[in-house]
CSV table of C-alpha atoms in Angstrom, one decimal:
chain,number,residue,atom,x,y,z
B,1,MET,CA,88.0,59.2,135.9
B,2,LYS,CA,89.9,58.9,132.5
B,3,LEU,CA,89.2,62.1,132.2
B,4,LEU,CA,90.9,63.2,135.5
B,5,PHE,CA,93.7,61.0,134.5
B,6,ARG,CA,94.7,62.3,131.1
B,7,GLY,CA,95.0,65.9,132.7
B,8,GLY,CA,97.0,64.4,135.6
B,9,VAL,CA,99.3,62.8,133.5
B,10,VAL,CA,99.9,65.4,131.0
B,11,ALA,CA,100.5,68.2,133.6
B,12,GLY,CA,102.6,65.7,135.8
B,13,ALA,CA,105.2,64.7,133.0
B,14,LEU,CA,105.3,68.3,131.7
B,15,PHE,CA,105.6,70.5,134.5
B,16,ALA,CA,106.9,69.4,138.0
B,17,ALA,CA,104.9,72.4,139.4
B,18,LEU,CA,101.8,70.8,139.1
B,19,ALA,CA,102.8,68.0,142.1
B,20,ALA,CA,100.5,68.6,144.3
B,21,GLN,CA,98.0,66.9,143.0
B,22,ALA,CA,95.4,65.6,144.4
B,23,ASP,CA,94.8,61.8,145.6
B,24,GLU,CA,91.8,61.3,143.3
B,25,GLU,CA,91.5,57.4,144.6
B,26,ALA,CA,91.1,58.3,148.3
B,27,ASN,CA,88.2,57.8,150.7
B,28,LEU,CA,86.6,59.7,153.3
B,29,VAL,CA,85.9,58.5,156.6
B,30,ILE,CA,85.5,61.3,159.1
B,31,ASN,CA,86.0,60.6,162.7
B,32,GLY,CA,86.7,56.6,161.6
B,33,ASP,CA,83.3,56.9,161.7
B,34,ILE,CA,80.9,58.6,159.1
B,35,GLU,CA,81.6,56.8,155.5
B,36,ILE,CA,81.2,59.5,152.9
B,37,THR,CA,80.6,58.7,149.4
B,38,VAL,CA,82.6,61.1,147.7
B,39,ARG,CA,82.1,59.2,144.2
B,40,THR,CA,79.0,57.1,142.3
B,41,ASP,CA,77.3,57.0,139.4
B,42,ALA,CA,75.9,59.9,138.1
B,43,PRO,CA,72.1,60.4,138.8
B,44,GLU,CA,70.0,60.0,135.2
B,45,HIS,CA,69.0,63.9,135.0
B,46,VAL,CA,73.1,64.3,134.6
B,47,ALA,CA,74.2,61.0,132.9
B,48,GLN,CA,76.6,62.7,130.9
B,49,LEU,CA,78.8,62.9,133.5
B,50,GLY,CA,79.2,59.5,134.0
B,51,THR,CA,80.1,59.7,137.6
B,52,ILE,CA,79.8,62.1,140.2
B,53,TYR,CA,82.5,63.6,142.6
B,54,SER,CA,82.8,65.0,145.6
B,55,GLY,CA,85.0,68.3,145.2
B,56,TRP,CA,87.4,66.8,148.3
B,57,VAL,CA,88.5,64.4,146.2
B,58,PHE,CA,90.1,67.3,143.6
B,59,ARG,CA,92.2,69.1,146.8
B,60,SER,CA,95.6,68.3,147.6
B,61,ASP,CA,96.2,65.4,150.3
B,62,GLU,CA,96.7,67.6,153.6
B,63,THR,CA,93.2,69.6,152.4
B,64,GLN,CA,91.5,65.9,152.3
B,65,SER,CA,92.8,65.0,155.7
B,66,LEU,CA,91.6,68.1,157.7
B,67,GLN,CA,88.1,66.8,156.9
B,68,MET,CA,88.8,63.2,158.5
B,69,ASP,CA,88.7,64.7,162.0
B,70,ASP,CA,86.6,66.8,163.5
B,71,PHE,CA,88.9,68.0,166.1
B,72,GLU,CA,91.1,69.3,162.6
B,73,ASN,CA,88.2,70.4,160.8
B,74,PRO,CA,88.3,74.4,161.4
B,75,GLY,CA,84.5,74.4,160.5
B,76,MET,CA,83.7,72.7,163.5
B,77,ILE,CA,84.3,75.3,165.9
B,78,PHE,CA,81.0,77.2,163.8
B,79,VAL,CA,78.9,74.4,164.6
B,80,ASP,CA,80.1,74.8,168.5
B,81,ASP,CA,78.8,78.0,168.5
B,82,ALA,CA,75.6,77.1,166.5
B,83,ILE,CA,74.9,74.7,169.5
B,84,ASP,CA,74.7,77.6,171.6
B,85,ALA,CA,72.7,79.9,169.3
B,86,TRP,CA,70.3,76.7,169.0
B,87,ASN,CA,70.3,76.4,172.6
B,88,THR,CA,69.2,80.3,173.1
B,89,VAL,CA,65.9,81.5,173.3
B,90,ASP,CA,65.5,84.4,170.8
B,91,GLY,CA,62.4,86.2,169.7
B,92,THR,CA,59.0,87.5,171.4
B,93,ALA,CA,57.6,83.6,171.3
B,94,GLY,CA,60.0,83.0,174.2
B,95,ASN,CA,61.1,79.8,172.1
B,96,SER,CA,64.6,78.8,171.1
B,97,CYS,CA,65.6,76.1,168.6
B,98,ALA,CA,65.5,73.7,171.0
B,99,ALA,CA,62.4,74.5,172.1
B,100,CYS,CA,60.9,72.7,169.2
B,101,HIS,CA,63.3,70.9,167.4
B,102,GLY,CA,65.4,69.1,171.0
B,103,GLU,CA,68.3,67.7,170.0
B,104,PRO,CA,69.9,68.9,166.6
B,105,GLU,CA,70.6,65.4,165.7
B,106,SER,CA,66.6,65.7,165.2
B,107,LEU,CA,67.2,67.4,161.9
B,108,ALA,CA,69.3,64.2,160.5
B,109,GLY,CA,67.9,64.1,157.0
B,110,VAL,CA,67.2,67.7,156.4
B,111,ARG,CA,70.3,68.8,155.0
B,112,ALA,CA,70.1,65.9,152.2
B,113,VAL,CA,66.6,67.2,150.6
B,114,TYR,CA,67.3,70.4,150.7
B,115,PRO,CA,66.7,73.2,148.7
B,116,LYS,CA,63.2,71.6,148.7
B,117,TRP,CA,59.4,72.4,147.9
B,118,ASN,CA,57.5,74.5,150.8
B,119,ASP,CA,53.7,73.6,150.6
B,120,GLU,CA,52.5,76.1,153.0
B,121,ALA,CA,55.3,79.1,151.2
B,122,GLU,CA,54.6,77.7,147.9
B,123,GLU,CA,58.0,78.2,147.0
B,124,VAL,CA,61.5,76.4,147.0
B,125,ARG,CA,63.3,77.3,150.3
B,126,THR,CA,66.6,76.6,150.9
B,127,ILE,CA,68.1,75.5,154.3
B,128,ALA,CA,68.4,79.6,155.3
B,129,MET,CA,65.3,80.7,154.1
B,130,GLN,CA,63.7,78.0,156.4
B,131,VAL,CA,65.5,78.5,159.3
B,132,ASN,CA,64.3,82.5,159.0
B,133,GLY,CA,61.2,81.1,157.9
B,134,CYS,CA,61.4,79.4,161.7
B,135,ARG,CA,62.6,82.5,163.2
B,136,THR,CA,60.3,85.4,161.9
B,137,GLU,CA,57.2,83.0,162.1
B,138,ARG,CA,57.4,80.6,165.1
B,139,MET,CA,59.8,81.9,167.6
B,140,GLY,CA,59.1,85.9,167.2
B,141,ALA,CA,63.0,86.9,166.1
B,142,GLU,CA,64.7,89.1,163.8
B,143,ALA,CA,65.5,86.8,160.7
B,144,TRP,CA,69.4,86.0,159.9
B,145,LYS,CA,71.4,87.9,157.3
B,146,TYR,CA,71.1,85.7,154.2
B,147,ASP,CA,74.7,83.6,154.1
B,148,GLY,CA,75.6,85.9,157.1
B,149,LYS,CA,77.8,84.4,160.4
B,150,GLU,CA,75.1,83.3,162.2
B,151,MET,CA,72.9,81.9,159.6
B,152,ILE,CA,76.1,80.0,157.6
B,153,ASN,CA,77.5,78.7,161.1
B,154,MET,CA,73.5,77.5,162.0
B,155,GLU,CA,73.6,75.6,158.4
B,156,ALA,CA,77.0,74.0,159.4
B,157,LEU,CA,75.8,72.6,162.1
B,158,ILE,CA,72.5,71.0,160.2
B,159,ALA,CA,74.2,69.9,157.4
B,160,SER,CA,76.6,68.3,159.9
B,161,VAL,CA,74.2,66.2,161.5
B,162,SER,CA,73.4,64.6,157.9
B,163,ARG,CA,77.0,63.5,157.2
B,164,GLY,CA,77.6,60.7,155.7
B,165,MET,CA,73.3,60.4,154.5
B,166,PRO,CA,73.2,60.7,150.8
B,167,VAL,CA,71.9,64.3,148.9
B,168,ASP,CA,68.5,63.5,147.4
B,169,VAL,CA,66.9,66.9,146.0
B,170,ALA,CA,63.6,66.3,144.6
B,171,ILE,CA,63.5,67.6,140.8
B,172,ASP,CA,59.9,67.0,139.9
B,173,GLY,CA,56.6,68.0,141.0
B,174,PRO,CA,56.3,71.7,142.3
B,175,ALA,CA,60.2,71.8,142.5
B,176,GLN,CA,60.5,71.3,138.6
B,177,SER,CA,59.9,74.9,137.4
B,178,MET,CA,62.5,76.4,140.0
B,179,TRP,CA,64.7,73.1,138.5
B,180,GLU,CA,64.5,74.1,134.8
B,181,LEU,CA,65.4,77.5,135.9
B,182,GLY,CA,68.6,76.6,137.7
B,183,ARG,CA,69.4,73.9,135.1
B,184,GLU,CA,69.0,77.4,132.4
B,185,ILE,CA,71.3,79.1,134.5
B,186,TYR,CA,74.0,76.4,134.8
B,187,TYR,CA,74.5,76.6,131.1
B,188,THR,CA,74.3,80.3,130.7
B,189,ARG,CA,77.4,81.8,129.9
B,190,PHE,CA,78.0,84.8,131.9
B,191,GLY,CA,80.5,88.0,132.0
B,192,GLN,CA,83.1,89.3,129.6
B,193,LEU,CA,85.3,86.3,130.2
B,194,ASP,CA,81.7,84.8,128.4
B,195,LEU,CA,81.9,81.3,130.7
B,196,SER,CA,78.9,79.4,131.9
B,197,CYS,CA,78.7,77.1,135.1
B,198,ALA,CA,79.4,74.1,132.8
B,199,ASN,CA,82.3,75.5,130.7
B,200,CYS,CA,84.4,74.5,134.1
B,201,HIS,CA,82.8,72.2,136.3
B,202,GLU,CA,81.3,69.3,133.5
B,203,ASP,CA,83.3,70.1,130.5
B,204,ASN,CA,86.6,70.5,132.6
B,205,TYR,CA,86.8,68.8,135.5
B,206,GLY,CA,90.1,67.5,136.3
B,207,ASN,CA,91.5,70.0,134.8
B,208,ASN,CA,93.9,73.3,135.7
B,209,ILE,CA,93.3,76.8,135.1
B,210,ARG,CA,96.4,78.1,136.4
B,211,SER,CA,96.9,76.5,139.7
B,212,ASP,CA,93.2,75.9,140.6
B,213,HIS,CA,92.4,72.5,140.0
B,214,LEU,CA,88.7,72.2,138.7
B,215,SER,CA,86.4,70.1,140.1
B,216,GLN,CA,82.4,69.6,139.3
B,217,GLY,CA,81.3,72.1,141.5
B,218,GLN,CA,79.3,70.0,144.1
B,219,ILE,CA,77.9,71.9,146.7
B,220,ASN,CA,77.4,68.4,149.4
B,221,GLY,CA,80.1,70.0,150.9
B,222,PHE,CA,78.5,73.4,152.2
B,223,PRO,CA,79.1,75.0,154.4
B,224,THR,CA,82.6,74.8,153.2
B,225,TYR,CA,85.5,75.9,155.5
B,226,ARG,CA,88.0,77.4,152.8
B,227,LEU,CA,91.8,77.7,153.8
B,228,LYS,CA,91.9,80.6,151.2
B,229,ASN,CA,89.2,83.0,153.4
B,230,ALA,CA,89.9,80.8,156.8
B,231,GLN,CA,85.8,81.1,157.3
B,232,LEU,CA,82.3,79.1,156.1
B,233,ASN,CA,81.2,80.4,153.5
B,234,GLY,CA,77.8,79.5,151.9
B,235,VAL,CA,76.8,78.2,148.8
B,236,GLN,CA,75.5,81.3,147.4
B,237,SER,CA,78.4,83.4,148.3
B,238,ARG,CA,80.8,80.8,146.0
B,239,PHE,CA,78.1,81.0,143.5
B,240,ARG,CA,78.6,84.8,143.5
B,241,GLY,CA,81.9,84.4,143.2
B,242,CYS,CA,82.1,82.3,140.5
B,243,ILE,CA,79.9,84.5,138.3
B,244,ARG,CA,82.1,88.2,139.4
B,245,ASP,CA,85.2,85.4,137.8
B,246,THR,CA,83.6,85.5,134.8
B,247,ARG,CA,84.1,89.7,134.8
B,248,GLY,CA,80.7,89.2,135.4
B,249,GLU,CA,77.4,91.4,136.9
B,250,THR,CA,76.7,88.8,139.9
B,251,TYR,CA,73.7,88.2,142.1
B,252,GLY,CA,72.6,88.7,145.2
B,253,VAL,CA,72.3,85.5,147.6
B,254,GLY,CA,68.8,84.6,148.0
B,255,VAL,CA,67.3,86.0,144.9
B,256,GLU,CA,65.7,83.3,142.7
B,257,GLU,CA,68.2,82.9,140.0
B,258,LEU,CA,71.0,81.9,143.1
B,259,ILE,CA,68.3,79.7,144.5
B,260,ALA,CA,67.3,78.1,141.6
B,261,LEU,CA,70.8,77.5,140.5
B,262,GLU,CA,71.5,76.0,144.1
B,263,LEU,CA,68.4,73.9,143.7
B,264,TYR,CA,70.1,72.1,140.2
B,265,VAL,CA,73.1,72.0,141.2
B,266,ALA,CA,72.6,70.2,144.2
B,267,SER,CA,70.1,67.9,142.1
B,268,ARG,CA,73.9,67.0,140.0
B,269,GLY,CA,74.8,65.5,143.4
B,270,ASN,CA,72.1,63.0,144.2
B,271,GLY,CA,73.9,59.9,145.2
B,272,LEU,CA,77.1,62.0,146.7
B,273,SER,CA,77.2,62.2,150.8
B,274,VAL,CA,76.1,65.6,152.7
B,275,GLU,CA,79.8,66.5,153.9
B,276,GLY,CA,79.2,69.7,155.3
B,277,PRO,CA,80.6,71.6,157.0
B,278,SER,CA,83.7,70.6,154.7
B,279,VAL,CA,87.1,72.0,153.8
B,280,ARG,CA,88.1,73.1,150.7
B,281,ASN,CA,91.1,75.2,149.7
P,1,MET,CA,90.7,120.7,138.2
P,2,LYS,CA,94.4,119.4,138.2
P,3,ARG,CA,92.7,116.0,138.0
P,4,ILE,CA,90.3,116.7,135.4
P,5,ILE,CA,92.8,118.4,133.0
P,6,THR,CA,95.0,115.2,133.2
P,7,ALA,CA,92.5,113.0,132.7
P,8,SER,CA,91.8,114.6,129.5
P,9,ALA,CA,95.2,115.1,128.2
P,10,PHE,CA,95.7,111.6,128.9
P,11,THR,CA,92.1,110.5,127.1
P,12,VAL,CA,93.9,112.4,124.4
P,13,ALA,CA,97.0,111.2,123.9
P,14,ALA,CA,95.2,107.5,124.2
P,15,THR,CA,93.1,108.6,121.4
P,16,LEU,CA,96.0,109.7,119.1
P,17,ALA,CA,98.0,106.5,120.2
P,18,PHE,CA,95.0,104.1,119.4
P,19,ALA,CA,94.0,106.1,116.4
P,20,GLU,CA,94.8,103.4,114.0
P,21,ASP,CA,93.1,100.3,116.0
P,22,VAL,CA,90.6,98.5,114.5
P,23,ALA,CA,87.6,98.9,117.0
P,24,PRO,CA,86.8,95.7,118.7
P,25,ASP,CA,83.0,95.8,116.3
P,26,ASN,CA,84.9,96.0,113.3
P,27,VAL,CA,86.9,93.6,113.0
P,28,VAL,CA,86.3,91.6,109.9
P,29,PHE,CA,86.7,87.6,110.6
P,30,SER,CA,86.6,85.2,107.1
P,31,GLU,CA,84.3,82.3,107.4
P,32,TYR,CA,86.6,80.4,109.0
P,33,GLY,CA,87.7,82.7,111.8
P,34,GLU,CA,91.0,84.7,110.2
P,35,VAL,CA,91.4,88.3,110.5
P,36,GLU,CA,93.9,89.3,107.6
P,37,ALA,CA,95.5,92.6,108.8
P,38,SER,CA,97.2,94.0,112.0
P,39,LEU,CA,94.4,95.3,114.2
P,40,SER,CA,97.2,98.2,115.7
P,41,GLY,CA,98.4,98.8,111.9
P,42,GLN,CA,101.6,97.7,113.5
P,43,ALA,CA,103.8,94.7,113.8
P,44,GLY,CA,103.9,92.7,116.9
P,45,ASP,CA,106.3,92.6,119.5
P,46,PRO,CA,107.0,89.4,120.7
P,47,ALA,CA,109.0,89.9,123.7
P,48,ALA,CA,105.8,92.0,124.8
P,49,GLY,CA,103.6,89.1,123.8
P,50,LEU,CA,105.5,86.4,125.9
P,51,GLN,CA,104.8,89.0,129.0
P,52,ILE,CA,101.1,89.4,128.2
P,53,MET,CA,101.1,85.3,128.1
P,54,VAL,CA,102.2,84.7,131.8
P,55,SER,CA,101.0,87.9,133.0
P,56,ARG,CA,97.4,87.3,135.5
P,57,GLY,CA,96.5,90.7,135.1
P,58,LYS,CA,96.8,90.8,130.9
P,59,GLY,CA,96.4,87.5,128.5
P,60,ASN,CA,97.2,84.9,131.4
P,61,CYS,CA,97.7,82.2,128.3
P,62,ILE,CA,99.1,79.7,130.5
P,63,ALA,CA,96.3,79.7,132.7
P,64,CYS,CA,94.7,77.4,130.4
P,65,HIS,CA,97.8,76.4,127.8
P,66,GLN,CA,101.2,75.1,128.2
P,67,VAL,CA,103.8,76.2,126.5
P,68,THR,CA,107.3,74.1,127.1
P,69,ALA,CA,109.4,77.7,126.0
P,70,LEU,CA,107.6,78.9,129.4
P,71,GLN,CA,108.7,76.2,131.8
P,72,GLU,CA,110.4,79.1,134.0
P,73,TYR,CA,106.6,80.8,135.0
P,74,PRO,CA,105.2,78.1,137.2
P,75,PHE,CA,101.6,76.9,136.8
P,76,HIS,CA,100.3,76.2,133.3
P,77,GLY,CA,97.3,74.9,132.5
P,78,ASP,CA,95.4,72.3,130.8
P,79,VAL,CA,91.7,73.2,129.8
P,80,GLY,CA,93.5,74.3,126.0
P,81,PRO,CA,95.5,73.0,123.9
P,82,ILE,CA,99.6,72.8,124.1
P,83,LEU,CA,100.7,75.4,122.4
P,84,ASP,CA,104.0,74.3,121.9
P,85,GLY,CA,105.3,74.5,117.7
P,86,VAL,CA,101.8,76.7,117.0
P,87,GLY,CA,103.2,78.8,114.9
P,88,GLY,CA,104.5,76.8,112.5
P,89,TYR,CA,100.8,75.2,111.8
P,90,ARG,CA,98.7,78.2,112.5
P,91,THR,CA,99.4,81.2,110.5
P,92,ALA,CA,99.3,85.1,111.9
P,93,GLU,CA,96.0,85.7,110.4
P,94,GLU,CA,94.8,82.6,112.4
P,95,LEU,CA,95.7,83.8,115.3
P,96,ARG,CA,94.7,86.8,115.5
P,97,GLY,CA,91.2,85.8,115.3
P,98,ILE,CA,91.6,83.4,117.6
P,99,LEU,CA,92.5,85.3,120.2
P,100,ALA,CA,89.9,88.1,119.1
P,101,ASN,CA,87.4,86.2,119.3
P,102,PRO,CA,87.8,82.3,119.4
P,103,LYS,CA,84.1,81.4,118.7
P,104,MET,CA,84.7,82.7,115.1
P,105,THR,CA,87.0,79.7,114.9
P,106,PHE,CA,85.6,77.1,117.4
P,107,GLU,CA,82.0,77.3,117.5
P,108,GLY,CA,81.4,77.0,121.5
P,109,THR,CA,85.1,76.8,123.2
P,110,ILE,CA,85.7,77.4,126.4
P,111,MET,CA,88.1,80.2,125.1
P,112,PRO,CA,87.2,83.8,126.0
P,113,ALA,CA,87.4,86.6,123.6
P,114,PHE,CA,90.2,89.2,123.7
P,115,TYR,CA,89.4,91.7,121.9
P,116,ARG,CA,85.3,91.7,122.1
P,117,THR,CA,83.3,94.4,124.1
P,118,SER,CA,79.6,93.5,122.9
P,119,GLY,CA,77.3,90.8,123.5
P,120,PHE,CA,78.0,89.6,126.4
P,121,ASN,CA,75.1,88.5,129.3
P,122,ARG,CA,75.3,90.8,132.5
P,123,PRO,CA,79.0,91.9,131.5
P,124,GLY,CA,80.6,93.2,135.0
P,125,ASN,CA,83.0,95.9,135.9
P,126,ALA,CA,85.9,93.9,135.2
P,127,PHE,CA,86.1,91.5,138.6
P,128,THR,CA,84.2,93.4,141.3
P,129,GLY,CA,80.6,91.7,140.6
P,130,LYS,CA,79.2,94.4,139.3
P,131,ALA,CA,77.3,95.7,136.4
P,132,ALA,CA,79.7,97.2,133.8
P,133,GLU,CA,80.0,101.0,133.5
P,134,GLY,CA,79.7,102.7,130.2
P,135,GLU,CA,81.8,100.9,127.1
P,136,LEU,CA,83.8,97.2,127.7
P,137,ALA,CA,87.4,97.8,127.2
P,138,PRO,CA,88.9,95.0,125.2
P,139,LEU,CA,90.6,92.3,127.5
P,140,LEU,CA,93.6,93.2,125.6
P,141,THR,CA,94.6,96.1,123.2
P,142,ALA,CA,94.8,96.4,119.3
P,143,GLN,CA,98.3,96.0,119.9
P,144,GLU,CA,98.5,93.2,123.0
P,145,ILE,CA,96.8,90.8,120.6
P,146,GLU,CA,99.6,91.6,118.1
P,147,ASP,CA,102.1,91.4,120.4
P,148,VAL,CA,101.4,88.4,121.5
P,149,VAL,CA,100.4,86.5,117.7
P,150,ALA,CA,104.3,87.9,117.2
P,151,TYR,CA,105.2,85.9,120.3
P,152,LEU,CA,103.1,82.5,119.2
P,153,GLN,CA,104.7,83.0,115.7
P,154,THR,CA,108.0,81.9,117.7
P,155,LEU,CA,107.2,78.7,118.3
P,156,GLN,CA,108.2,76.3,115.9
P,157,ASP,CA,109.0,72.8,116.6
């Protein structure tokens, strides 16, 4: 917290232009009911952070409030779309999601533990990979495009039923090698600006780059409705955007490097609540 | 055809204009990261340097540094040190070296190198996310580095 304060006080004293600082002490309760942990002790594997913070903490009062009521959260419109898709039969097996899973609420807790090792497939799978596993293997349906509209909407629905539950991604056992790859990527500098994830989101969270207020880059809120592009955004698309912004050659969504990075970054938020679909700027 | 001729004429003109520049790979840093001589062979223009400091498409120095003298330009970042008075406690040689490649002065710094074109991991084609094609251009030209050095030297307490 000290770091956050220092940035805020110096900037505020010198430049009134930065007056739209976030209320970093605010607490998030959704619909007056779902309590969200937006700050908590860092898990042991990122002890250097001391405290971990949801990206919600770093946003303006106006943006923060949009996430406190589902009728104001634009991301929830897409959750409704996904409920329709959930109940729609698709593919040669004549199944819908509902045919096997019943109500979406039956998947409460799933988002909290993904990405996760899949024994049968012998790979770490993101939610998107698992959804496509269901579609192609159980439903006989076409795979959805990674981070495409249908997929992101479904991810938002799956996240929404876990809201308030603590992120608890496993980093050991068979997932360990992918987790280590993700950690390596997190600390690797990319592009002509020569920036790693850590340069901004570990060393400088709470500080500003021009008008961008740097968060810890936590992903417990994904998929995220961004006011900037007025749509739901997938986490790997966000990673792509960050690497692009280093003047770097980015990766495609769904490749091993970004799956590994998603696993690693998710684990840095172990203990925060699932928030998706969240609202950010 | 006309376009090709125009392009080649431009290349020739550009080559002539930068004939005196020290190429990015040939910049010599002292043990402490200083660069002794002007990269362009010319003096810097502080007024041009100011514009580079505040322009998002150029140096955008205020993205990370606060400068009280530039308060009329909004949104100064606070990732790097405040630059007030920097011209008083840093020499031109130090400033030139830090701008060209700050890692030679401050190991592990977040600050990008503004006059470096090699040694990057997955360099891109500007902000497209695609791989770089051919040789990279430095983020600032040799003369633009000199202009920023000249501006920073005007920042005295």
